[in-house]
Amino acid sequence: DAGITQSPRHKVTETGTPVTLRCHQTENHRYMYWYRQDPGHGLRLIHYSYGVKDTDKGEVSDGYSVSRSKTEDFLLTLESATSSQTSVYFCAIGGTPNEQFFGPGTRLTVL
Amino acid sequence: KNEVEQSPQNLTAQEGEFITINCSYSVGISALHWLQQHPGGGIVSLFMLSSGKKKHGRLIATINIQEKHSSLHITASHPRDSAVYICVLNTDKLIFGTGTRLQVFP
């Protein structure tokens, strides 16, 4: 996991504010993913990217947008944060769809 | 019905015990992963397997494709094995189990 970082690691924000989480990799992997992890649920895919400017929705994409303007960065944006988006967010990277290496996670609290 | 189910949800053990965590699934898969999530939150991939058995140190993972079942075994468990173990299915997407929380006491 030395090749993947997330920022910030912790954030507390208020309902209605925009929030951007950053995932940065130094592995030059093609695939990048954003997941959220909540009690009682497995990791759930929000969005993923299969290349620069190539992104697609996951199973829980409502309320989230992403951008990937360069290989190393994948941004997750909550345009107007809601309390239901309080979660731990994990970024993952992979050279193929079958392999994923996870970042350290970002704990987001929306008050 | 969930596509993937892990059992048990929670497991406690004494140091040195043999541990088994189970994963049953109901869909066709190309492979199955076992992940380990440490108390601090970091997630590490332990195994990816599509048949048979794999071994890494004290960890052994098996899969039976016909029975749609995989097991993760830990021999001579240690407190540092305390973590959440997550089974992940490889289909046309990744399907994550909810995890088994293991606590190993000295």
PDB file of C-alpha atoms in Angstrom:
ATOM      1  CA  ASP A   1       0.000   0.000   0.000  1.00  0.00           C
ATOM      2  CA  ALA A   2       2.982   2.263  -0.180  1.00  0.00           C
ATOM      3  CA  GLY A   3       1.982   3.169  -3.724  1.00  0.00           C
ATOM      4  CA  ILE A   4      -1.469   4.464  -2.915  1.00  0.00           C
ATOM      5  CA  THR A   5      -2.450   7.318  -0.642  1.00  0.00           C
ATOM      6  CA  GLN A   6      -5.694   9.014   0.245  1.00  0.00           C
ATOM      7  CA  SER A   7      -6.301  12.538   1.458  1.00  0.00           C
ATOM      8  CA  PRO A   8      -7.614  13.688   3.761  1.00  0.00           C
ATOM      9  CA  ARG A   9      -7.572  10.718   6.124  1.00  0.00           C
ATOM     10  CA  HIS A  10     -10.267  12.213   8.318  1.00  0.00           C
ATOM     11  CA  LYS A  11     -12.819  14.914   7.634  1.00  0.00           C
ATOM     12  CA  VAL A  12     -15.794  16.327   9.458  1.00  0.00           C
ATOM     13  CA  THR A  13     -18.122  18.542   7.472  1.00  0.00           C
ATOM     14  CA  GLU A  14     -21.636  19.908   7.555  1.00  0.00           C
ATOM     15  CA  THR A  15     -24.660  18.865   5.533  1.00  0.00           C
ATOM     16  CA  GLY A  16     -24.871  20.677   2.232  1.00  0.00           C
ATOM     17  CA  THR A  17     -21.166  21.436   1.841  1.00  0.00           C
ATOM     18  CA  PRO A  18     -19.100  20.101  -1.063  1.00  0.00           C
ATOM     19  CA  VAL A  19     -16.377  17.600  -0.254  1.00  0.00           C
ATOM     20  CA  THR A  20     -13.583  16.217  -2.428  1.00  0.00           C
ATOM     21  CA  LEU A  21     -11.532  13.178  -1.550  1.00  0.00           C
ATOM     22  CA  ARG A  22      -8.302  12.456  -3.364  1.00  0.00           C
ATOM     23  CA  CYS A  23      -6.711   9.154  -4.237  1.00  0.00           C
ATOM     24  CA  HIS A  24      -3.138   9.254  -5.477  1.00  0.00           C
ATOM     25  CA  GLN A  25      -1.098   6.341  -6.844  1.00  0.00           C
ATOM     26  CA  THR A  26       2.505   5.968  -7.899  1.00  0.00           C
ATOM     27  CA  GLU A  27       2.071   2.518  -9.491  1.00  0.00           C
ATOM     28  CA  ASN A  28       0.832   3.666 -12.896  1.00  0.00           C
ATOM     29  CA  HIS A  29      -2.096   1.270 -12.630  1.00  0.00           C
ATOM     30  CA  ARG A  30      -4.868   1.629 -15.149  1.00  0.00           C
ATOM     31  CA  TYR A  31      -7.819   0.911 -12.879  1.00  0.00           C
ATOM     32  CA  MET A  32      -8.872   2.996  -9.884  1.00  0.00           C
ATOM     33  CA  TYR A  33     -11.898   2.531  -7.671  1.00  0.00           C
ATOM     34  CA  TRP A  34     -13.806   4.309  -4.941  1.00  0.00           C
ATOM     35  CA  TYR A  35     -15.676   2.255  -2.329  1.00  0.00           C
ATOM     36  CA  ARG A  36     -17.578   3.080   0.798  1.00  0.00           C
ATOM     37  CA  GLN A  37     -17.672   0.805   3.816  1.00  0.00           C
ATOM     38  CA  ASP A  38     -20.551   0.884   6.281  1.00  0.00           C
ATOM     39  CA  PRO A  39     -21.495  -1.356   9.208  1.00  0.00           C
ATOM     40  CA  GLY A  40     -23.507  -4.365   8.052  1.00  0.00           C
ATOM     41  CA  HIS A  41     -22.473  -3.930   4.432  1.00  0.00           C
ATOM     42  CA  GLY A  42     -19.550  -5.179   2.467  1.00  0.00           C
ATOM     43  CA  LEU A  43     -17.477  -2.696   0.582  1.00  0.00           C
ATOM     44  CA  ARG A  44     -19.721  -1.093  -2.037  1.00  0.00           C
ATOM     45  CA  LEU A  45     -18.434   0.332  -5.279  1.00  0.00           C
ATOM     46  CA  ILE A  46     -19.234   3.994  -5.893  1.00  0.00           C
ATOM     47  CA  HIS A  47     -17.393   4.742  -9.132  1.00  0.00           C
ATOM     48  CA  TYR A  48     -14.424   3.377 -10.971  1.00  0.00           C
ATOM     49  CA  SER A  49     -12.051   4.452 -13.694  1.00  0.00           C
ATOM     50  CA  TYR A  50     -10.428   2.388 -16.413  1.00  0.00           C
ATOM     51  CA  GLY A  51      -8.228   5.144 -17.745  1.00  0.00           C
ATOM     52  CA  VAL A  52      -7.712   8.882 -17.907  1.00  0.00           C
ATOM     53  CA  LYS A  53     -11.090  10.545 -18.402  1.00  0.00           C
ATOM     54  CA  ASP A  54     -12.754   7.102 -18.519  1.00  0.00           C
ATOM     55  CA  THR A  55     -15.068   6.514 -15.582  1.00  0.00           C
ATOM     56  CA  ASP A  56     -18.203   4.549 -14.856  1.00  0.00           C
ATOM     57  CA  LYS A  57     -20.761   4.188 -12.095  1.00  0.00           C
ATOM     58  CA  GLY A  58     -20.814   1.528  -9.435  1.00  0.00           C
ATOM     59  CA  GLU A  59     -23.729   0.288  -7.415  1.00  0.00           C
ATOM     60  CA  VAL A  60     -24.034   3.304  -5.069  1.00  0.00           C
ATOM     61  CA  SER A  61     -23.119   6.230  -7.302  1.00  0.00           C
ATOM     62  CA  ASP A  62     -26.014   8.588  -6.486  1.00  0.00           C
ATOM     63  CA  GLY A  63     -24.759  11.786  -4.863  1.00  0.00           C
ATOM     64  CA  TYR A  64     -21.168  11.235  -5.987  1.00  0.00           C
ATOM     65  CA  SER A  65     -19.128  12.303  -8.976  1.00  0.00           C
ATOM     66  CA  VAL A  66     -15.565  11.482  -9.955  1.00  0.00           C
ATOM     67  CA  SER A  67     -12.832  12.801 -12.158  1.00  0.00           C
ATOM     68  CA  ARG A  68      -9.587  11.405 -13.461  1.00  0.00           C
ATOM     69  CA  SER A  69      -7.577  13.953 -15.391  1.00  0.00           C
ATOM     70  CA  LYS A  70      -4.293  12.086 -14.982  1.00  0.00           C
ATOM     71  CA  THR A  71      -3.298   8.500 -14.331  1.00  0.00           C
ATOM     72  CA  GLU A  72      -2.160   9.043 -10.781  1.00  0.00           C
ATOM     73  CA  ASP A  73      -5.155  10.895  -9.343  1.00  0.00           C
ATOM     74  CA  PHE A  74      -8.781   9.862  -8.916  1.00  0.00           C
ATOM     75  CA  LEU A  75     -11.029  12.394  -7.197  1.00  0.00           C
ATOM     76  CA  LEU A  76     -14.336  11.652  -5.516  1.00  0.00           C
ATOM     77  CA  THR A  77     -16.676  14.617  -5.027  1.00  0.00           C
ATOM     78  CA  LEU A  78     -19.771  14.919  -2.924  1.00  0.00           C
ATOM     79  CA  GLU A  79     -21.451  17.972  -4.412  1.00  0.00           C
ATOM     80  CA  SER A  80     -23.684  18.518  -1.382  1.00  0.00           C
ATOM     81  CA  ALA A  81     -22.847  16.200   1.463  1.00  0.00           C
ATOM     82  CA  THR A  82     -25.640  14.458   3.382  1.00  0.00           C
ATOM     83  CA  SER A  83     -25.556  12.580   6.668  1.00  0.00           C
ATOM     84  CA  SER A  84     -26.137   9.310   4.796  1.00  0.00           C
ATOM     85  CA  GLN A  85     -22.728   9.822   3.211  1.00  0.00           C
ATOM     86  CA  THR A  86     -20.997   9.499   6.563  1.00  0.00           C
ATOM     87  CA  SER A  87     -18.780   6.499   5.929  1.00  0.00           C
ATOM     88  CA  VAL A  88     -15.280   5.226   5.470  1.00  0.00           C
ATOM     89  CA  TYR A  89     -14.134   5.640   1.890  1.00  0.00           C
ATOM     90  CA  PHE A  90     -11.531   3.388   0.346  1.00  0.00           C
ATOM     91  CA  CYS A  91      -9.698   3.908  -2.879  1.00  0.00           C
ATOM     92  CA  ALA A  92      -8.243   0.916  -4.704  1.00  0.00           C
ATOM     93  CA  ILE A  93      -5.978   0.534  -7.703  1.00  0.00           C
ATOM     94  CA  GLY A  94      -5.231  -2.340 -10.015  1.00  0.00           C
ATOM     95  CA  GLY A  95      -3.429  -3.230 -13.189  1.00  0.00           C
ATOM     96  CA  THR A  96      -6.285  -5.515 -14.186  1.00  0.00           C
ATOM     97  CA  PRO A  97      -9.937  -5.742 -13.060  1.00  0.00           C
ATOM     98  CA  ASN A  98      -9.100  -8.870 -11.045  1.00  0.00           C
ATOM     99  CA  GLU A  99      -6.500  -7.305  -8.776  1.00  0.00           C
ATOM    100  CA  GLN A 100      -7.030  -4.506  -6.329  1.00  0.00           C
ATOM    101  CA  PHE A 101      -4.740  -2.860  -3.834  1.00  0.00           C
ATOM    102  CA  PHE A 102      -6.425  -0.720  -1.252  1.00  0.00           C
ATOM    103  CA  GLY A 103      -5.560   2.665   0.153  1.00  0.00           C
ATOM    104  CA  PRO A 104      -5.630   3.442   3.879  1.00  0.00           C
ATOM    105  CA  GLY A 105      -9.168   4.848   3.853  1.00  0.00           C
ATOM    106  CA  THR A 106     -10.766   8.215   4.610  1.00  0.00           C
ATOM    107  CA  ARG A 107     -13.201   8.574   7.474  1.00  0.00           C
ATOM    108  CA  LEU A 108     -15.845  11.159   6.559  1.00  0.00           C
ATOM    109  CA  THR A 109     -18.406  12.453   9.025  1.00  0.00           C
ATOM    110  CA  VAL A 110     -21.255  14.645   7.795  1.00  0.00           C
ATOM    111  CA  LEU A 111     -23.033  16.450  10.603  1.00  0.00           C
TER     112      LEU A 111
ATOM    113  CA  LYS B   1     -30.693 -13.872  -0.696  1.00  0.00           C
ATOM    114  CA  ASN B   2     -27.192 -12.434  -0.598  1.00  0.00           C
ATOM    115  CA  GLU B   3     -24.869 -13.608  -3.311  1.00  0.00           C
ATOM    116  CA  VAL B   4     -22.086 -14.146  -0.791  1.00  0.00           C
ATOM    117  CA  GLU B   5     -22.326 -15.090   2.841  1.00  0.00           C
ATOM    118  CA  GLN B   6     -19.590 -15.451   5.399  1.00  0.00           C
ATOM    119  CA  SER B   7     -19.685 -17.378   8.633  1.00  0.00           C
ATOM    120  CA  PRO B   8     -19.260 -16.843  11.418  1.00  0.00           C
ATOM    121  CA  GLN B   9     -19.786 -13.085  11.603  1.00  0.00           C
ATOM    122  CA  ASN B  10     -17.723 -12.884  14.775  1.00  0.00           C
ATOM    123  CA  LEU B  11     -15.148 -15.272  16.119  1.00  0.00           C
ATOM    124  CA  THR B  12     -13.033 -15.258  19.239  1.00  0.00           C
ATOM    125  CA  ALA B  13     -10.159 -17.627  19.868  1.00  0.00           C
ATOM    126  CA  GLN B  14      -7.304 -18.284  22.228  1.00  0.00           C
ATOM    127  CA  GLU B  15      -3.799 -17.928  20.940  1.00  0.00           C
ATOM    128  CA  GLY B  16      -2.651 -21.126  19.278  1.00  0.00           C
ATOM    129  CA  GLU B  17      -6.073 -22.286  18.155  1.00  0.00           C
ATOM    130  CA  PHE B  18      -6.860 -23.398  14.614  1.00  0.00           C
ATOM    131  CA  ILE B  19      -9.286 -20.978  12.950  1.00  0.00           C
ATOM    132  CA  THR B  20     -11.683 -21.573  10.065  1.00  0.00           C
ATOM    133  CA  ILE B  21     -13.684 -18.872   8.327  1.00  0.00           C
ATOM    134  CA  ASN B  22     -16.216 -19.854   5.691  1.00  0.00           C
ATOM    135  CA  CYS B  23     -17.510 -18.195   2.542  1.00  0.00           C
ATOM    136  CA  SER B  24     -20.480 -19.530   0.572  1.00  0.00           C
ATOM    137  CA  TYR B  25     -21.749 -18.013  -2.625  1.00  0.00           C
ATOM    138  CA  SER B  26     -24.546 -18.516  -5.126  1.00  0.00           C
ATOM    139  CA  VAL B  27     -23.215 -17.090  -8.400  1.00  0.00           C
ATOM    140  CA  GLY B  28     -20.709 -18.201 -10.979  1.00  0.00           C
ATOM    141  CA  ILE B  29     -17.269 -16.780 -10.367  1.00  0.00           C
ATOM    142  CA  SER B  30     -13.948 -16.618 -12.132  1.00  0.00           C
ATOM    143  CA  ALA B  31     -12.014 -16.270  -8.878  1.00  0.00           C
ATOM    144  CA  LEU B  32     -12.368 -15.561  -5.196  1.00  0.00           C
ATOM    145  CA  HIS B  33     -10.294 -13.261  -3.020  1.00  0.00           C
ATOM    146  CA  TRP B  34      -9.640 -13.183   0.690  1.00  0.00           C
ATOM    147  CA  LEU B  35      -8.832  -9.792   2.176  1.00  0.00           C
ATOM    148  CA  GLN B  36      -7.659  -8.883   5.664  1.00  0.00           C
ATOM    149  CA  GLN B  37      -8.708  -5.584   7.204  1.00  0.00           C
ATOM    150  CA  HIS B  38      -6.713  -4.574  10.248  1.00  0.00           C
ATOM    151  CA  PRO B  39      -8.240  -2.730  13.218  1.00  0.00           C
ATOM    152  CA  GLY B  40      -6.673   0.477  11.905  1.00  0.00           C
ATOM    153  CA  GLY B  41      -8.637   0.055   8.694  1.00  0.00           C
ATOM    154  CA  GLY B  42      -5.937  -0.953   6.231  1.00  0.00           C
ATOM    155  CA  ILE B  43      -6.938  -3.658   3.751  1.00  0.00           C
ATOM    156  CA  VAL B  44      -4.506  -6.264   2.477  1.00  0.00           C
ATOM    157  CA  SER B  45      -5.109  -8.891  -0.160  1.00  0.00           C
ATOM    158  CA  LEU B  46      -4.258 -12.354   1.194  1.00  0.00           C
ATOM    159  CA  PHE B  47      -5.181 -14.721  -1.604  1.00  0.00           C
ATOM    160  CA  MET B  48      -6.789 -14.918  -4.996  1.00  0.00           C
ATOM    161  CA  LEU B  49      -7.787 -18.431  -5.974  1.00  0.00           C
ATOM    162  CA  SER B  50      -9.875 -20.089  -8.637  1.00  0.00           C
ATOM    163  CA  SER B  51      -9.371 -23.736  -7.665  1.00  0.00           C
ATOM    164  CA  GLY B  52      -7.752 -25.955  -5.081  1.00  0.00           C
ATOM    165  CA  LYS B  53      -5.715 -24.582  -2.261  1.00  0.00           C
ATOM    166  CA  LYS B  54      -3.137 -21.885  -1.568  1.00  0.00           C
ATOM    167  CA  LYS B  55      -0.863 -21.530   1.439  1.00  0.00           C
ATOM    168  CA  HIS B  56       1.062 -18.561   2.743  1.00  0.00           C
ATOM    169  CA  GLY B  57       2.752 -18.994   6.094  1.00  0.00           C
ATOM    170  CA  ARG B  58       0.096 -19.924   8.630  1.00  0.00           C
ATOM    171  CA  LEU B  59      -2.745 -19.056   6.278  1.00  0.00           C
ATOM    172  CA  ILE B  60      -4.408 -21.590   4.011  1.00  0.00           C
ATOM    173  CA  ALA B  61      -7.243 -20.865   1.593  1.00  0.00           C
ATOM    174  CA  THR B  62      -9.296 -23.506  -0.162  1.00  0.00           C
ATOM    175  CA  ILE B  63     -12.056 -23.354  -2.701  1.00  0.00           C
ATOM    176  CA  ASN B  64     -14.565 -25.890  -3.985  1.00  0.00           C
ATOM    177  CA  ILE B  65     -16.076 -24.516  -7.174  1.00  0.00           C
ATOM    178  CA  GLN B  66     -18.722 -27.241  -7.444  1.00  0.00           C
ATOM    179  CA  GLU B  67     -19.975 -26.610  -3.911  1.00  0.00           C
ATOM    180  CA  LYS B  68     -19.544 -22.822  -4.236  1.00  0.00           C
ATOM    181  CA  HIS B  69     -17.630 -22.657  -1.001  1.00  0.00           C
ATOM    182  CA  SER B  70     -14.288 -21.353   0.200  1.00  0.00           C
ATOM    183  CA  SER B  71     -12.565 -21.543   3.554  1.00  0.00           C
ATOM    184  CA  LEU B  72      -9.761 -19.559   5.105  1.00  0.00           C
ATOM    185  CA  HIS B  73      -7.777 -21.381   7.771  1.00  0.00           C
ATOM    186  CA  ILE B  74      -5.312 -19.924  10.231  1.00  0.00           C
ATOM    187  CA  THR B  75      -3.039 -22.352  12.033  1.00  0.00           C
ATOM    188  CA  ALA B  76      -1.481 -21.531  15.413  1.00  0.00           C
ATOM    189  CA  SER B  77      -3.439 -18.287  15.658  1.00  0.00           C
ATOM    190  CA  HIS B  78      -1.825 -15.238  17.213  1.00  0.00           C
ATOM    191  CA  PRO B  79      -3.244 -11.958  18.573  1.00  0.00           C
ATOM    192  CA  ARG B  80      -1.804 -10.154  15.575  1.00  0.00           C
ATOM    193  CA  ASP B  81      -4.210 -12.183  13.401  1.00  0.00           C
ATOM    194  CA  SER B  82      -7.054 -10.183  14.935  1.00  0.00           C
ATOM    195  CA  ALA B  83      -8.748  -8.499  12.007  1.00  0.00           C
ATOM    196  CA  VAL B  84     -11.787  -8.612   9.760  1.00  0.00           C
ATOM    197  CA  TYR B  85     -11.483 -11.182   6.989  1.00  0.00           C
ATOM    198  CA  ILE B  86     -13.441 -10.432   3.833  1.00  0.00           C
ATOM    199  CA  CYS B  87     -14.390 -12.825   1.055  1.00  0.00           C
ATOM    200  CA  VAL B  88     -14.701 -11.223  -2.391  1.00  0.00           C
ATOM    201  CA  LEU B  89     -16.206 -12.800  -5.485  1.00  0.00           C
ATOM    202  CA  ASN B  90     -14.891 -12.128  -8.970  1.00  0.00           C
ATOM    203  CA  THR B  91     -17.781 -12.087 -11.420  1.00  0.00           C
ATOM    204  CA  ASP B  92     -18.234  -9.352 -14.017  1.00  0.00           C
ATOM    205  CA  LYS B  93     -17.750  -7.163 -10.965  1.00  0.00           C
ATOM    206  CA  LEU B  94     -16.391  -7.637  -7.476  1.00  0.00           C
ATOM    207  CA  ILE B  95     -18.912  -8.696  -4.822  1.00  0.00           C
ATOM    208  CA  PHE B  96     -17.778  -8.178  -1.243  1.00  0.00           C
ATOM    209  CA  GLY B  97     -18.859 -10.205   1.765  1.00  0.00           C
ATOM    210  CA  THR B  98     -19.605  -8.388   4.988  1.00  0.00           C
ATOM    211  CA  GLY B  99     -16.595  -9.907   6.705  1.00  0.00           C
ATOM    212  CA  THR B 100     -15.783 -12.081   9.696  1.00  0.00           C
ATOM    213  CA  ARG B 101     -14.397 -10.287  12.718  1.00  0.00           C
ATOM    214  CA  LEU B 102     -11.714 -12.393  14.403  1.00  0.00           C
ATOM    215  CA  GLN B 103     -10.286 -11.648  17.839  1.00  0.00           C
ATOM    216  CA  VAL B 104      -7.442 -13.761  19.125  1.00  0.00           C
ATOM    217  CA  PHE B 105      -6.652 -13.429  22.818  1.00  0.00           C
ATOM    218  CA  PRO B 106      -3.296 -14.240  24.408  1.00  0.00           C
TER     219      PRO B 106
END
